[in-house]
Amino acid sequence: MTLSRRRAIAAGWLAIIGFTQRTVRSATEAEQTGFLDLNDTVAFPMDTLNDRWDLVKFDAELSTGKGDKRLQGVLLKTGVDVAGCGDLRALCTICPHEVCAVEFVEDSNGFRNVSDVVTGQPLFVCPCHFSVFDPMADGAVIGGPAHRGLYAFAFELSDNEIRITGIEAGVLDLLS
Ligand code: FES
C-alpha cells in the first residue's frame, strides 16, 4: 500500500472518529446540562422588562422525537437587578400535574380560601386543581397536587437581547 493511500485511509478513520465523538459529546452535554435546545431561539430586547413583576408571554417549539410540540412560557422580572439577569425567570406555564395552563396572579390574597400557602407575593396558580408555584423560587411547587415545580427555560444575555434557548429535558415527560 502506498504512503498516500495509507494517509487517506487514516484521514478517513480520523474523520469518522471525530464525527462519532461530536455526536456522543452533544448527546452527553444534553444529559449533563439537563436542558434541550429549542427549535428556534426566542429573543426579546433587554429593555422589555423594566419593573418588578413585568412579564411577557411567549411560545417556543421543541422537537421531541414524536413531532414538534409548542410550549407556552413566561419571562418575568422578580426583582430590581438592573445590572444583570439575576432577577429574571423564564418558566414554562404548563402545569406539571395534568398539563393545564397556570396563571400568574399578582395579588395572591384572593386565593386564601383555596390555598393555605399564600405568601402575599405574586404566584403562579393552576386553575384546574390549584397547584401553586413560587416565582421567587424558580417556579417551585408550594402547594397542591403537582409533584414538582414549573419547568425552566434556559436563557442568556447576548447582543442586548434576552435569548431563550432551551428547556429542562424533563419536560418531555409532560409531553409524552
Ligand atoms: S393540572 Fe395543574 S394542578 Fe392539576
mmCIF file of C-alpha atoms and ligand atoms in Angstrom:
data_model
loop_
_atom_site.group_PDB
_atom_site.id
_atom_site.type_symbol
_atom_site.label_atom_id
_atom_site.label_comp_id
_atom_site.label_asym_id
_atom_site.label_seq_id
_atom_site.Cartn_x
_atom_site.Cartn_y
_atom_site.Cartn_z
ATOM 1 C CA MET A 1 0.000 0.000 0.000
ATOM 2 C CA THR A 2 1.382 3.391 -0.906
ATOM 3 C CA LEU A 3 2.062 6.023 1.714
ATOM 4 C CA SER A 4 -0.536 8.405 0.259
ATOM 5 C CA ARG A 5 -3.228 5.666 0.282
ATOM 6 C CA ARG A 6 -2.392 4.860 3.940
ATOM 7 C CA ARG A 7 -2.696 8.564 4.769
ATOM 8 C CA ALA A 8 -6.057 8.783 3.003
ATOM 9 C CA ILE A 9 -7.395 5.783 4.950
ATOM 10 C CA ALA A 10 -6.082 7.204 8.230
ATOM 11 C CA ALA A 11 -7.694 10.556 7.463
ATOM 12 C CA GLY A 12 -10.983 8.776 6.746
ATOM 13 C CA TRP A 13 -10.876 6.938 10.074
ATOM 14 C CA LEU A 14 -9.997 10.125 11.936
ATOM 15 C CA ALA A 15 -12.959 11.864 10.300
ATOM 16 C CA ILE A 16 -15.286 9.020 11.331
ATOM 17 C CA ILE A 17 -13.914 9.015 14.902
ATOM 18 C CA GLY A 18 -14.268 12.794 15.072
ATOM 19 C CA PHE A 19 -17.866 12.666 13.870
ATOM 20 C CA THR A 20 -18.688 9.932 16.396
ATOM 21 C CA GLN A 21 -17.070 11.897 19.227
ATOM 22 C CA ARG A 22 -19.018 15.031 18.293
ATOM 23 C CA THR A 23 -22.294 13.080 18.184
ATOM 24 C CA VAL A 24 -21.649 11.396 21.533
ATOM 25 C CA ARG A 25 -20.494 14.650 23.087
ATOM 26 C CA SER A 26 -23.588 16.600 22.087
ATOM 27 C CA ALA A 27 -25.826 13.829 23.468
ATOM 28 C CA THR A 28 -23.757 13.762 26.662
ATOM 29 C CA GLU A 29 -23.913 17.539 27.023
ATOM 30 C CA ALA A 30 -27.711 17.437 26.817
ATOM 31 C CA GLU A 31 -27.735 14.829 29.572
ATOM 32 C CA GLN A 32 -25.236 16.751 31.688
ATOM 33 C CA THR A 33 -26.842 20.151 31.399
ATOM 34 C CA GLY A 34 -30.347 18.745 31.707
ATOM 35 C CA PHE A 35 -31.579 21.102 29.002
ATOM 36 C CA LEU A 36 -32.747 20.532 25.448
ATOM 37 C CA ASP A 37 -32.281 23.110 22.706
ATOM 38 C CA LEU A 38 -35.438 24.752 21.388
ATOM 39 C CA ASN A 39 -36.013 24.552 17.648
ATOM 40 C CA ASP A 40 -35.607 28.327 17.463
ATOM 41 C CA THR A 41 -34.308 30.868 19.938
ATOM 42 C CA VAL A 42 -36.937 33.250 21.294
ATOM 43 C CA ALA A 43 -35.440 36.721 21.739
ATOM 44 C CA PHE A 44 -36.574 39.885 23.483
ATOM 45 C CA PRO A 45 -34.823 43.268 23.706
ATOM 46 C CA MET A 46 -33.136 43.787 27.077
ATOM 47 C CA ASP A 47 -35.473 46.651 27.932
ATOM 48 C CA THR A 48 -38.635 44.531 27.529
ATOM 49 C CA LEU A 49 -38.881 44.112 31.291
ATOM 50 C CA ASN A 50 -38.176 47.178 33.389
ATOM 51 C CA ASP A 51 -40.094 46.952 36.631
ATOM 52 C CA ARG A 52 -40.537 44.231 39.189
ATOM 53 C CA TRP A 53 -43.195 41.703 38.102
ATOM 54 C CA ASP A 54 -43.182 42.883 34.497
ATOM 55 C CA LEU A 55 -43.681 39.836 32.327
ATOM 56 C CA VAL A 56 -44.020 38.794 28.729
ATOM 57 C CA LYS A 57 -45.561 35.593 27.437
ATOM 58 C CA PHE A 58 -44.053 33.584 24.617
ATOM 59 C CA ASP A 59 -44.432 30.364 22.678
ATOM 60 C CA ALA A 60 -41.494 28.088 21.934
ATOM 61 C CA GLU A 61 -41.191 24.976 19.838
ATOM 62 C CA LEU A 62 -39.392 21.788 20.844
ATOM 63 C CA SER A 63 -38.620 18.786 18.702
ATOM 64 C CA THR A 64 -39.491 15.718 20.798
ATOM 65 C CA GLY A 65 -38.822 12.779 18.520
ATOM 66 C CA LYS A 66 -42.607 12.379 18.258
ATOM 67 C CA GLY A 67 -43.029 15.616 16.351
ATOM 68 C CA ASP A 68 -42.702 19.258 17.272
ATOM 69 C CA LYS A 69 -44.503 20.469 20.391
ATOM 70 C CA ARG A 70 -45.431 24.005 21.360
ATOM 71 C CA LEU A 71 -44.529 25.169 24.839
ATOM 72 C CA GLN A 72 -46.042 28.220 26.471
ATOM 73 C CA GLY A 73 -43.760 30.237 28.669
ATOM 74 C CA VAL A 74 -43.362 33.464 30.520
ATOM 75 C CA LEU A 75 -40.335 35.661 31.041
ATOM 76 C CA LEU A 76 -40.670 37.751 34.172
ATOM 77 C CA LYS A 77 -38.719 40.067 36.386
ATOM 78 C CA THR A 78 -38.835 39.171 40.050
ATOM 79 C CA GLY A 79 -36.622 41.925 41.401
ATOM 80 C CA VAL A 80 -34.756 45.090 40.622
ATOM 81 C CA ASP A 81 -31.380 43.746 39.441
ATOM 82 C CA VAL A 82 -30.712 46.430 36.841
ATOM 83 C CA ALA A 83 -27.161 45.263 36.189
ATOM 84 C CA GLY A 84 -27.727 41.647 35.223
ATOM 85 C CA CYS A 85 -30.230 38.877 34.742
ATOM 86 C CA GLY A 86 -30.238 37.590 38.319
ATOM 87 C CA ASP A 87 -33.854 38.585 38.776
ATOM 88 C CA LEU A 88 -35.157 37.186 35.502
ATOM 89 C CA ARG A 89 -37.054 33.916 35.336
ATOM 90 C CA ALA A 90 -38.182 32.073 32.227
ATOM 91 C CA LEU A 91 -40.724 29.429 33.169
ATOM 92 C CA CYS A 92 -42.944 27.059 31.262
ATOM 93 C CA THR A 93 -46.569 27.767 32.138
ATOM 94 C CA ILE A 94 -47.766 24.233 31.505
ATOM 95 C CA CYS A 95 -48.709 22.709 34.856
ATOM 96 C CA PRO A 96 -46.603 19.611 35.606
ATOM 97 C CA HIS A 97 -49.630 17.951 37.237
ATOM 98 C CA GLU A 98 -52.023 17.440 34.320
ATOM 99 C CA VAL A 99 -50.908 19.952 31.707
ATOM 100 C CA CYS A 100 -53.338 22.823 32.371
ATOM 101 C CA ALA A 101 -52.137 26.383 31.771
ATOM 102 C CA VAL A 102 -51.063 28.056 35.006
ATOM 103 C CA GLU A 103 -51.923 31.700 35.576
ATOM 104 C CA PHE A 104 -49.805 34.476 37.013
ATOM 105 C CA VAL A 105 -51.606 36.024 39.981
ATOM 106 C CA GLU A 106 -50.056 39.266 41.129
ATOM 107 C CA ASP A 107 -52.382 39.696 44.091
ATOM 108 C CA SER A 108 -52.478 36.236 45.641
ATOM 109 C CA ASN A 109 -54.604 37.322 48.617
ATOM 110 C CA GLY A 110 -57.709 36.385 46.664
ATOM 111 C CA PHE A 111 -56.660 32.742 46.851
ATOM 112 C CA ARG A 112 -56.666 32.482 50.629
ATOM 113 C CA ASN A 113 -59.857 30.426 50.539
ATOM 114 C CA VAL A 114 -58.459 27.827 48.129
ATOM 115 C CA SER A 115 -54.891 27.550 49.318
ATOM 116 C CA ASP A 116 -53.214 27.916 52.688
ATOM 117 C CA VAL A 117 -49.797 28.567 51.146
ATOM 118 C CA VAL A 118 -50.484 32.128 50.053
ATOM 119 C CA THR A 119 -47.499 34.287 50.872
ATOM 120 C CA GLY A 120 -48.870 37.660 49.807
ATOM 121 C CA GLN A 121 -46.446 37.816 46.897
ATOM 122 C CA PRO A 122 -47.284 37.081 43.253
ATOM 123 C CA LEU A 123 -47.680 33.394 42.466
ATOM 124 C CA PHE A 124 -48.457 31.061 39.620
ATOM 125 C CA VAL A 125 -51.716 29.221 40.263
ATOM 126 C CA CYS A 126 -53.169 26.360 38.267
ATOM 127 C CA PRO A 127 -56.944 26.752 37.855
ATOM 128 C CA CYS A 128 -57.530 23.005 37.421
ATOM 129 C CA HIS A 129 -56.541 21.601 40.838
ATOM 130 C CA PHE A 130 -54.922 24.633 42.440
ATOM 131 C CA SER A 131 -51.282 23.738 42.451
ATOM 132 C CA VAL A 132 -49.335 26.841 43.460
ATOM 133 C CA PHE A 133 -45.842 27.780 42.273
ATOM 134 C CA ASP A 134 -43.452 30.370 43.634
ATOM 135 C CA PRO A 135 -41.825 32.606 41.009
ATOM 136 C CA MET A 136 -39.252 33.783 43.588
ATOM 137 C CA ALA A 137 -38.067 30.191 43.997
ATOM 138 C CA ASP A 138 -37.655 29.405 40.289
ATOM 139 C CA GLY A 139 -41.255 28.171 39.996
ATOM 140 C CA ALA A 140 -41.016 25.637 42.850
ATOM 141 C CA VAL A 141 -44.297 23.998 43.819
ATOM 142 C CA ILE A 142 -45.509 25.232 47.225
ATOM 143 C CA GLY A 143 -48.983 23.718 47.286
ATOM 144 C CA GLY A 144 -51.412 21.424 45.538
ATOM 145 C CA PRO A 145 -51.021 18.077 43.793
ATOM 146 C CA ALA A 146 -48.207 18.885 41.335
ATOM 147 C CA HIS A 147 -45.192 16.676 42.072
ATOM 148 C CA ARG A 148 -42.646 19.300 41.026
ATOM 149 C CA GLY A 149 -42.212 22.924 40.090
ATOM 150 C CA LEU A 150 -42.624 24.594 36.735
ATOM 151 C CA TYR A 151 -40.118 23.588 34.081
ATOM 152 C CA ALA A 152 -37.476 26.237 33.476
ATOM 153 C CA PHE A 153 -36.290 27.596 30.182
ATOM 154 C CA ALA A 154 -32.580 28.244 29.669
ATOM 155 C CA PHE A 155 -31.754 31.801 28.644
ATOM 156 C CA GLU A 156 -28.759 34.051 28.125
ATOM 157 C CA LEU A 157 -27.993 37.701 27.582
ATOM 158 C CA SER A 158 -26.428 38.427 24.220
ATOM 159 C CA ASP A 159 -26.225 41.462 21.918
ATOM 160 C CA ASN A 160 -28.541 43.443 24.178
ATOM 161 C CA GLU A 161 -31.158 40.714 23.959
ATOM 162 C CA ILE A 162 -32.561 38.112 26.300
ATOM 163 C CA ARG A 163 -32.372 34.901 24.308
ATOM 164 C CA ILE A 164 -34.378 31.876 25.404
ATOM 165 C CA THR A 165 -32.567 28.860 24.050
ATOM 166 C CA GLY A 166 -33.608 25.678 25.841
ATOM 167 C CA ILE A 167 -35.965 23.911 28.213
ATOM 168 C CA GLU A 168 -35.404 21.409 31.014
ATOM 169 C CA ALA A 169 -35.207 17.969 29.455
ATOM 170 C CA GLY A 170 -37.683 16.591 31.987
ATOM 171 C CA VAL A 171 -40.463 18.449 30.171
ATOM 172 C CA LEU A 172 -40.538 15.511 27.747
ATOM 173 C CA ASP A 173 -42.309 13.519 30.489
ATOM 174 C CA LEU A 174 -45.081 16.090 30.334
ATOM 175 C CA LEU A 175 -45.420 15.980 26.567
ATOM 176 C CA SER A 176 -45.382 12.198 26.080
HETATM 177 S S1 FES B 1 -53.368 20.370 36.205
HETATM 178 FE FE1 FES B 1 -52.496 21.867 37.460
HETATM 179 S S2 FES B 1 -52.971 21.248 39.452
HETATM 180 FE FE2 FES B 1 -53.799 19.715 38.215
#
